[in-house]
Coordinates of C-alpha atoms in Angstrom, one line a residue:
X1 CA 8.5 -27.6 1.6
X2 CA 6.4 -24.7 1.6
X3 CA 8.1 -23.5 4.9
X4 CA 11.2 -24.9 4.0
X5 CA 12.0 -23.4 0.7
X6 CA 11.6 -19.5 2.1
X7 CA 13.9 -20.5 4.7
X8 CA 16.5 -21.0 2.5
X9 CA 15.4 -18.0 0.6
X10 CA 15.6 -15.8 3.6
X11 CA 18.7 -17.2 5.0
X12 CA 20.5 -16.1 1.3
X13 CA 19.2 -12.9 1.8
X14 CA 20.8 -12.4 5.2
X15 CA 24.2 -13.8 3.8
X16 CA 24.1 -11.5 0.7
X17 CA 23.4 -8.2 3.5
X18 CA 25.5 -9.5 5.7
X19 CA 28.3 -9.8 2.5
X20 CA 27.0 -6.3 1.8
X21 CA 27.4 -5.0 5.4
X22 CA 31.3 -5.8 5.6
X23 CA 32.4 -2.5 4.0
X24 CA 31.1 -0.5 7.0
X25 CA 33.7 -1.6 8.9
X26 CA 36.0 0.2 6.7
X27 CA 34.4 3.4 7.5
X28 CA 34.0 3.2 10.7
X29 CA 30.0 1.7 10.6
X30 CA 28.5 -1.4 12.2
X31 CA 29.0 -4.2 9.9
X32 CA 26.4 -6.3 11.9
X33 CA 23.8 -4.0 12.1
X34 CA 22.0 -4.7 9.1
X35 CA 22.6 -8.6 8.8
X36 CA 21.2 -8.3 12.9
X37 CA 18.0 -6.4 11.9
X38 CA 17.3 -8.6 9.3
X39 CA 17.4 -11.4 11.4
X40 CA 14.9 -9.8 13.6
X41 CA 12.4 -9.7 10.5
X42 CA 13.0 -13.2 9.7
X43 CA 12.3 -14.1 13.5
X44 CA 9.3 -12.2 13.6
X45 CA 8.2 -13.4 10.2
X46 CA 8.4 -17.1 11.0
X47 CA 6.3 -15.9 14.3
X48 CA 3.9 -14.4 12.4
X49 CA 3.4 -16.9 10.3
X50 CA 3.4 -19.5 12.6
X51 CA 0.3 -17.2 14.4
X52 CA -1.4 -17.1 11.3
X53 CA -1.5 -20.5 10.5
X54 CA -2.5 -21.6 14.0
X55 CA -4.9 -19.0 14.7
X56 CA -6.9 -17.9 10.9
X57 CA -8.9 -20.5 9.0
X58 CA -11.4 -19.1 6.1
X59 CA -13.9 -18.4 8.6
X60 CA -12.3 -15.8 10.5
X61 CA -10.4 -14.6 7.3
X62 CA -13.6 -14.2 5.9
X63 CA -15.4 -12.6 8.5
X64 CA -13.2 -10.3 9.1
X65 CA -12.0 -9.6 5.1
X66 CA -13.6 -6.0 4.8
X67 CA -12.0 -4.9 8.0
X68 CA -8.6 -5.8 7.4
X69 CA -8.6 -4.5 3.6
X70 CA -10.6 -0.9 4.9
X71 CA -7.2 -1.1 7.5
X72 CA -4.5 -1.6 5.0
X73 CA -6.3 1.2 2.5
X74 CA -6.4 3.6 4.9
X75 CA -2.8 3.2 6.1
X76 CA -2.1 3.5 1.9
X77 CA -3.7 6.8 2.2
X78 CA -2.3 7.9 5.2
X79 CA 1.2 7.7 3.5
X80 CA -0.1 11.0 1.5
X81 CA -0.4 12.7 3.9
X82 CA 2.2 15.9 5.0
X83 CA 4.0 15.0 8.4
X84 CA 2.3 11.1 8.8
X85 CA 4.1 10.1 5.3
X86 CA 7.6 9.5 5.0
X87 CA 8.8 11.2 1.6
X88 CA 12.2 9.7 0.1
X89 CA 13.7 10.6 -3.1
X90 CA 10.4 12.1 -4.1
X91 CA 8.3 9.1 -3.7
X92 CA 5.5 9.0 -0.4
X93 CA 5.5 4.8 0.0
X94 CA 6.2 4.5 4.2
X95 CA 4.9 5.2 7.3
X96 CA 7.0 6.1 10.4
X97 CA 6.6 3.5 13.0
X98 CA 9.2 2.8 16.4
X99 CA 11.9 0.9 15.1
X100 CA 11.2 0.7 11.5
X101 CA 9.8 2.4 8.2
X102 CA 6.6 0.4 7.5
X103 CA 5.6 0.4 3.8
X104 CA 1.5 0.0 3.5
X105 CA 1.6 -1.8 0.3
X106 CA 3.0 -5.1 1.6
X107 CA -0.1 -5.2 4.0
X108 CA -2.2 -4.3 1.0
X109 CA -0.7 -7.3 -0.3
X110 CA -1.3 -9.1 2.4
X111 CA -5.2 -8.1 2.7
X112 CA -5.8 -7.9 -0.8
X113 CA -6.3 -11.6 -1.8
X114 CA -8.1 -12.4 1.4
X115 CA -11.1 -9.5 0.4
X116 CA -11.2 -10.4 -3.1
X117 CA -11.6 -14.0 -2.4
X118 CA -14.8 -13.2 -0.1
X119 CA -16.7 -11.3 -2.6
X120 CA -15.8 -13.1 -6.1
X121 CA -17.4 -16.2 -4.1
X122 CA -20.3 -14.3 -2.2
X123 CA -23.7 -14.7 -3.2
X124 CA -23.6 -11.6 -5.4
X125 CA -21.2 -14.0 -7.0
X126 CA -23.2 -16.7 -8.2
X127 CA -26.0 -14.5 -9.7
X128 CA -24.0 -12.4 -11.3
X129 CA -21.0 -14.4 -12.4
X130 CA -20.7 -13.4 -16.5
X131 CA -22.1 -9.9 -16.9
X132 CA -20.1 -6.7 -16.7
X133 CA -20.9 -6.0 -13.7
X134 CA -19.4 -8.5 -12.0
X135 CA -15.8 -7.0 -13.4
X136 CA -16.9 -3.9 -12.4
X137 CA -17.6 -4.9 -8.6
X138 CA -15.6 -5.7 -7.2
X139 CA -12.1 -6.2 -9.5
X140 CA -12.7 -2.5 -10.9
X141 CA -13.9 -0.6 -8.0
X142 CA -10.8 -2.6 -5.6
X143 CA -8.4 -1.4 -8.4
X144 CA -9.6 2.1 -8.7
X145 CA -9.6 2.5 -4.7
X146 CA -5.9 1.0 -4.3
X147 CA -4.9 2.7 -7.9
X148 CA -5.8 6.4 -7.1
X149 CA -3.2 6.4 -3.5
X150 CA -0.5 4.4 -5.3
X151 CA -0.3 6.5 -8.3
X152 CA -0.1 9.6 -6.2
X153 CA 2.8 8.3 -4.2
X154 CA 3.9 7.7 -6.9
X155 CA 4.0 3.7 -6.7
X156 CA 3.5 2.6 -10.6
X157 CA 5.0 -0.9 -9.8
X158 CA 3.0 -1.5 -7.1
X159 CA -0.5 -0.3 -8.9
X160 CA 0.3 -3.3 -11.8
X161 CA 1.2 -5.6 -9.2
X162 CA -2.0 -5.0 -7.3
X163 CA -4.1 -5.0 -11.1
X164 CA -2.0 -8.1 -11.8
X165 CA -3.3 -9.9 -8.4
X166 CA -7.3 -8.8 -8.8
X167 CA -6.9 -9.9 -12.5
X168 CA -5.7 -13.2 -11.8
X169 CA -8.2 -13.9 -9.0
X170 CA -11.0 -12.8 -11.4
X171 CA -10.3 -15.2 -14.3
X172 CA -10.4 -17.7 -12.2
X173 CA -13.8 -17.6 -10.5
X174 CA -15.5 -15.5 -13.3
X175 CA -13.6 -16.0 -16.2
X176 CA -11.2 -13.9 -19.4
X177 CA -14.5 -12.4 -20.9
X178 CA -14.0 -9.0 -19.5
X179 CA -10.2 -8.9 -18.3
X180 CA -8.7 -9.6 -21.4
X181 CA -9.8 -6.0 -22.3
X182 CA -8.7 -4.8 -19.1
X183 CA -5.0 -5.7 -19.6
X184 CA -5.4 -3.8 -23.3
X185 CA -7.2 -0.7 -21.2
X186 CA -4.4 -1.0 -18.7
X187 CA -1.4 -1.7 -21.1
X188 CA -2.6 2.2 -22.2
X189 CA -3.0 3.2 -19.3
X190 CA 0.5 2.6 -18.0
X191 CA 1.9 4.2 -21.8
X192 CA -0.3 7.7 -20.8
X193 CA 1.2 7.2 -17.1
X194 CA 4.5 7.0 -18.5
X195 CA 4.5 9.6 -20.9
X196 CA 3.1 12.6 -18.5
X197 CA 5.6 12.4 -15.7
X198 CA 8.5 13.2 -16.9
X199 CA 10.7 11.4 -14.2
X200 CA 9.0 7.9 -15.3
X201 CA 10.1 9.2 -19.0
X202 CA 13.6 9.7 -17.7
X203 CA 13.5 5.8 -16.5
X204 CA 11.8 4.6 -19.6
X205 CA 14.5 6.0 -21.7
X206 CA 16.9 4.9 -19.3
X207 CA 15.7 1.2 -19.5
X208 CA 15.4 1.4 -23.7
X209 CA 19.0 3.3 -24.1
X210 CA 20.6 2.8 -20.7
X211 CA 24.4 3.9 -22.6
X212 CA 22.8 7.0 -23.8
X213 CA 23.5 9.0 -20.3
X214 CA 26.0 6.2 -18.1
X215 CA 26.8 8.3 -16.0
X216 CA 23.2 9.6 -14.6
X217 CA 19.9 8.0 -15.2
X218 CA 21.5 4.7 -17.2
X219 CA 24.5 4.1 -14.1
X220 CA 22.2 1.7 -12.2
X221 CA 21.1 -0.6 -14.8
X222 CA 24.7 -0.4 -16.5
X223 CA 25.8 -1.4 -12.8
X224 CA 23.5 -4.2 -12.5
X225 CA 24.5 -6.1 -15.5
X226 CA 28.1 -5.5 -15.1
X227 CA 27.4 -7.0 -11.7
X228 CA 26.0 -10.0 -13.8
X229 CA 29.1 -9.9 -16.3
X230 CA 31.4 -10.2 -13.4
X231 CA 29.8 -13.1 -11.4
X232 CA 30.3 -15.3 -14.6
X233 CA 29.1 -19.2 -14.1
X234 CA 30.1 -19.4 -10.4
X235 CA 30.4 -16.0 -9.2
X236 CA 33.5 -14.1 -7.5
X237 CA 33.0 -15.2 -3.9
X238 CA 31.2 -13.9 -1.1
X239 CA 32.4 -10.5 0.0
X240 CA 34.4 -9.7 -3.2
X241 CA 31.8 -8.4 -5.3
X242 CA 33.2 -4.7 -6.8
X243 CA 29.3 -3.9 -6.0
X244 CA 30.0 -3.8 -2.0
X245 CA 32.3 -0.4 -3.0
X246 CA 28.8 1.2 -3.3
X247 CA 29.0 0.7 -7.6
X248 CA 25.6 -0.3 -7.7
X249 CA 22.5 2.1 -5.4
X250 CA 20.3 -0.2 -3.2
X251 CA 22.4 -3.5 -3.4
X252 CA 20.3 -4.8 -0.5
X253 CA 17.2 -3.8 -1.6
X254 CA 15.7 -3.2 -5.2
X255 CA 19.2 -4.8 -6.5
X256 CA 20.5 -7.5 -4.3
X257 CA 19.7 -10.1 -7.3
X258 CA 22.5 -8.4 -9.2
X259 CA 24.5 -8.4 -6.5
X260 CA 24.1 -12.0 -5.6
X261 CA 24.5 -12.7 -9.6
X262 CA 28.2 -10.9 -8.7
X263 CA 29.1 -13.6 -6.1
X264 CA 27.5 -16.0 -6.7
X265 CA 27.1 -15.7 -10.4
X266 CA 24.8 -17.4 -12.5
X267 CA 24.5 -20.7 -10.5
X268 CA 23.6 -18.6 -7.3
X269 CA 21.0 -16.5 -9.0
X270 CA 19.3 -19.7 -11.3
X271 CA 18.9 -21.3 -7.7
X272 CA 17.1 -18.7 -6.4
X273 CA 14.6 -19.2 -9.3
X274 CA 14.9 -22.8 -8.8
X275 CA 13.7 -22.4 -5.7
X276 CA 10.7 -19.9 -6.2
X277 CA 9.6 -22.1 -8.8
X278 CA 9.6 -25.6 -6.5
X279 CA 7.7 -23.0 -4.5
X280 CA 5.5 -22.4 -6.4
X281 CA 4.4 -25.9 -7.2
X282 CA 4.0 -27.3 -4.0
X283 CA 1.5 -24.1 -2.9
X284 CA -0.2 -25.2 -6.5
X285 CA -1.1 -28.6 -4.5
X286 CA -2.4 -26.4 -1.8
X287 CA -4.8 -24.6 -4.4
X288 CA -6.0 -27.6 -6.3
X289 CA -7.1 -29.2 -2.9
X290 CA -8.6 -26.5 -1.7
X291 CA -12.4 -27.8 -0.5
X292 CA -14.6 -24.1 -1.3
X293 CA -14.6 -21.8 -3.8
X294 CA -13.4 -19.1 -1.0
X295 CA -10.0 -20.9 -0.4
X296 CA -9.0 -21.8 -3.3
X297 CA -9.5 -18.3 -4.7
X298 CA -7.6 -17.4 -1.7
X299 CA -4.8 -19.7 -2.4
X300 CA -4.7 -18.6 -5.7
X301 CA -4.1 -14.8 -5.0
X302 CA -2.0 -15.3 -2.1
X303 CA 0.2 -17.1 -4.3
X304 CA 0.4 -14.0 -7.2
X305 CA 1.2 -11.9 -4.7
X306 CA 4.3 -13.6 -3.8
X307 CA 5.3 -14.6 -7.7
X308 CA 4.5 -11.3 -9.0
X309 CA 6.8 -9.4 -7.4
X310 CA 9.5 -11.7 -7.7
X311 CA 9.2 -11.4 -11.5
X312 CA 8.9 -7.5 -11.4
X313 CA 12.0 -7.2 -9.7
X314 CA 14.1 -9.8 -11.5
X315 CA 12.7 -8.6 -14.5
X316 CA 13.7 -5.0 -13.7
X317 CA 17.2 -5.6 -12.8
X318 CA 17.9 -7.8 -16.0
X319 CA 16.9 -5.3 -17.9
X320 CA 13.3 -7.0 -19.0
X321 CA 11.7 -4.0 -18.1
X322 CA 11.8 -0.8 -16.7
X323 CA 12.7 -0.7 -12.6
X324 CA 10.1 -0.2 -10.2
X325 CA 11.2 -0.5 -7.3
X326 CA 9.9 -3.7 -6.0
X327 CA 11.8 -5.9 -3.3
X328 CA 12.6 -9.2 -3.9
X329 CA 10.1 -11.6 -1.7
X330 CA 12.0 -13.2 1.1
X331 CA 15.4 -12.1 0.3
X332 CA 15.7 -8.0 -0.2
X333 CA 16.3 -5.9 3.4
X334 CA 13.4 -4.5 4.9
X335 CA 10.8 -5.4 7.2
X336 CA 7.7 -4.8 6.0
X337 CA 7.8 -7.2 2.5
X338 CA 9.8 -9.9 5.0
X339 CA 6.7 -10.0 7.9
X340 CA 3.8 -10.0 5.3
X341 CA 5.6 -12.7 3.0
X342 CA 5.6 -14.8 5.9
X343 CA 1.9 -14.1 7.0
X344 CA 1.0 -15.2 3.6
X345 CA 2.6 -18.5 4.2
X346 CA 1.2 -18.4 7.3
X347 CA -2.5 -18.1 5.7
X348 CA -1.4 -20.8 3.0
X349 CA -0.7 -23.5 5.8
X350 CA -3.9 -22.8 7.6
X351 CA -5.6 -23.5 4.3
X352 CA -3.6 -26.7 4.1
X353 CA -4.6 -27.8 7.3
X354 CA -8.1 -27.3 6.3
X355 CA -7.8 -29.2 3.0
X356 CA -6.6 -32.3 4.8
X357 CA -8.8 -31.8 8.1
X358 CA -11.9 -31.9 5.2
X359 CA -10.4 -34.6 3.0
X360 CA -12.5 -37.9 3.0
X361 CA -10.9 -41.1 4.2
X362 CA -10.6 -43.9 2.0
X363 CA -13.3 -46.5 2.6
X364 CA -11.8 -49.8 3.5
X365 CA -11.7 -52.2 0.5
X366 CA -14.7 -55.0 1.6
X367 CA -13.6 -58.2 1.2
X368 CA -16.7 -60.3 0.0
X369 CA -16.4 -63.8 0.9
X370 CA -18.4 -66.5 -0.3
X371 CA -20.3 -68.4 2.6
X372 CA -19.4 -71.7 2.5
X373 CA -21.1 -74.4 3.9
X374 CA -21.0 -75.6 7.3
X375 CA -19.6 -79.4 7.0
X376 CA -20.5 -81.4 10.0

């Protein structure tokens, strides 16, 4: 199931692109060239992941946790810079590589839970386990060295995401003592973040009054819940969603739930959820079997980093929140969120493996017989 269940997840999201692609035709474009690339992803996803959970187990992820993360850091840095970054609509997030844009956060997504989960359980760890220094290193110092590139991207989704995924891995090996101020501290932090750049204002008041300007900073989410209104219970049908005329901006990206929600309506979209939620659950089996402290932190974070983004972006196109750009895990275009998704389940299985590898075998049940007597 825990293979099985983002199957089905990335097969939707290659019907809902390929239901998007159709309208090239009409202008002349490729209608199988995005559906085709996406299929590539998913291929080289399930390989991936298929490598990962064959060739990683905790020792080598946990040898090797410091490299990885320094790698995906300085590939979030590297996005800043002038000629190496790829700027779009005023935002820095991707890196130029043959073939494809390749975005660095999914691989600091990727990386993140495996370094966290080697130093909350080091040796520092157990010493050190309920003063403030252990929030400080490493949940703090992690957050502040991811926080500083993603906020200069600008990347606000991505730097709660990434505080959301140290946060949870903390309170679980060290406990709510000192986070629970840190979401306070960060709750501000996000208000101050919001009020001084004037374009998140724009998309604040965008997300509160969405009518106030329809026609400029509100169209999108006035798009996306029209694209709701018109799916209804059961949807229009594939390929007849008013969406594919190019209503809605990034149908196959930040909004294909919308879009789905148009065709599919709300029994497509509530079986999505469905289906990240059975998810969920089975990979919870995963983390309450883990055997050490290291994997099931592991398990834990890996997990977040799959669930949190799902709710950002659902939440973001149902107008639960303000957008923030975040793709929808296993189901939105693109191909760096689809090959890291898939690593992560990759990780998860290895971890599985190694949960029942370790798991003691019942003792036979001892039958005690009375001797009897030896009658001659």
């Amino acid at each position: 199931m825990e293979i099985i269940i983002p199957l089905i997840l990335s097969g939707c999201g290659l019907v809902m692109i390929s239901s998007l692609s159709l309208r090239n035709s009409m202008a002349g474009g490729n209608p199988y060239a995005a559906p085709l690339k996406q299929f590539q992803f998913i291929g080289l996803g399930i390989t991936l992941m298929a490598l990962c959970a064959i060739g990683l187990n905790s020792e080598k992820l946990r040898r090797n946790s410091g490299k990885l993360f320094f790698l995906s850091w300085i590939l979030l840095l590297l996005t800043l810079v002038p000629g190496i970054g790829v700027n779009i609509n005023g935002a820095r997030r991707w890196l130029n590589l043959p073939g494809f844009r390749f975005q660095p956060l999914e691989l600091v997504l990727f990386t993140l839970p495996i370094f966290m989960a080697d130093r909350l359980t080091d040796e520092y760890s157990l010493t050190n386990r309920g003063n403030f220094q252990s929030f400080i290193r490493p949940t703090l110092i992690v957050i502040s060295m991811l926080g500083f590139p993603l906020m200069l991207q600008p990347n606000l989704g991505g730097t709660i995401i990434v505080t959301a995924v140290c946060f949870v891995m903390h309170i679980e090996r060290r406990g709510w003592k000192y986070p629970s101020w840190g979401v306070i501290l960060g709750a501000a932090a996000v208000v101050v973040a919001i009020m001084l750049a004037p374009y998140r204002m724009r998309r604040f008041n965008a997300f509160w009054d969405p009518w106030a300007d329809p026609t400029n900073t509100g169209f999108q989410i006035i798009q996306g819940l029209v694209a709701f209104a018109n799916g209804g219970l059961t949807g229009v049908g594939i390929g007849r969603g008013f969406q594919d005329e190019r209503y809605l901006p990034e149908t196959d990206t930040d909004y294909i739930f919308p879009a789905i929600g148009e065709e599919f309506g709300l029994v497509g979209t509530m079986f999505l959820v469905i289906l990240y939620a059975l998810w969920t659950w089975r990979v919870y089996y995963i983390y309450r079997d883990a055997k050490t402290p290291f994997t099931k932190v592991l398990a834990l974070g890996l997990t977040a980093s799959v669930v949190f983004p799902m709710f950002v972006n659902v939440a973001g196109v149902t107008k639960l929140m303000p957008l923030t750009g975040i793709p929808m895990p296993f189901i939105s275009a693109g191909g760096s969120s689809m090959l890291f998704m898939w690593a992560k389940v990759g990780v998860l299985m290895s971890i599985k493996s190694e949960n029942k590898r370790d798991k003691p075998k019942p003792k036979k049940k001892q039958q005690q017989q009375e001797e009897l007597p030896n009658e001659e």
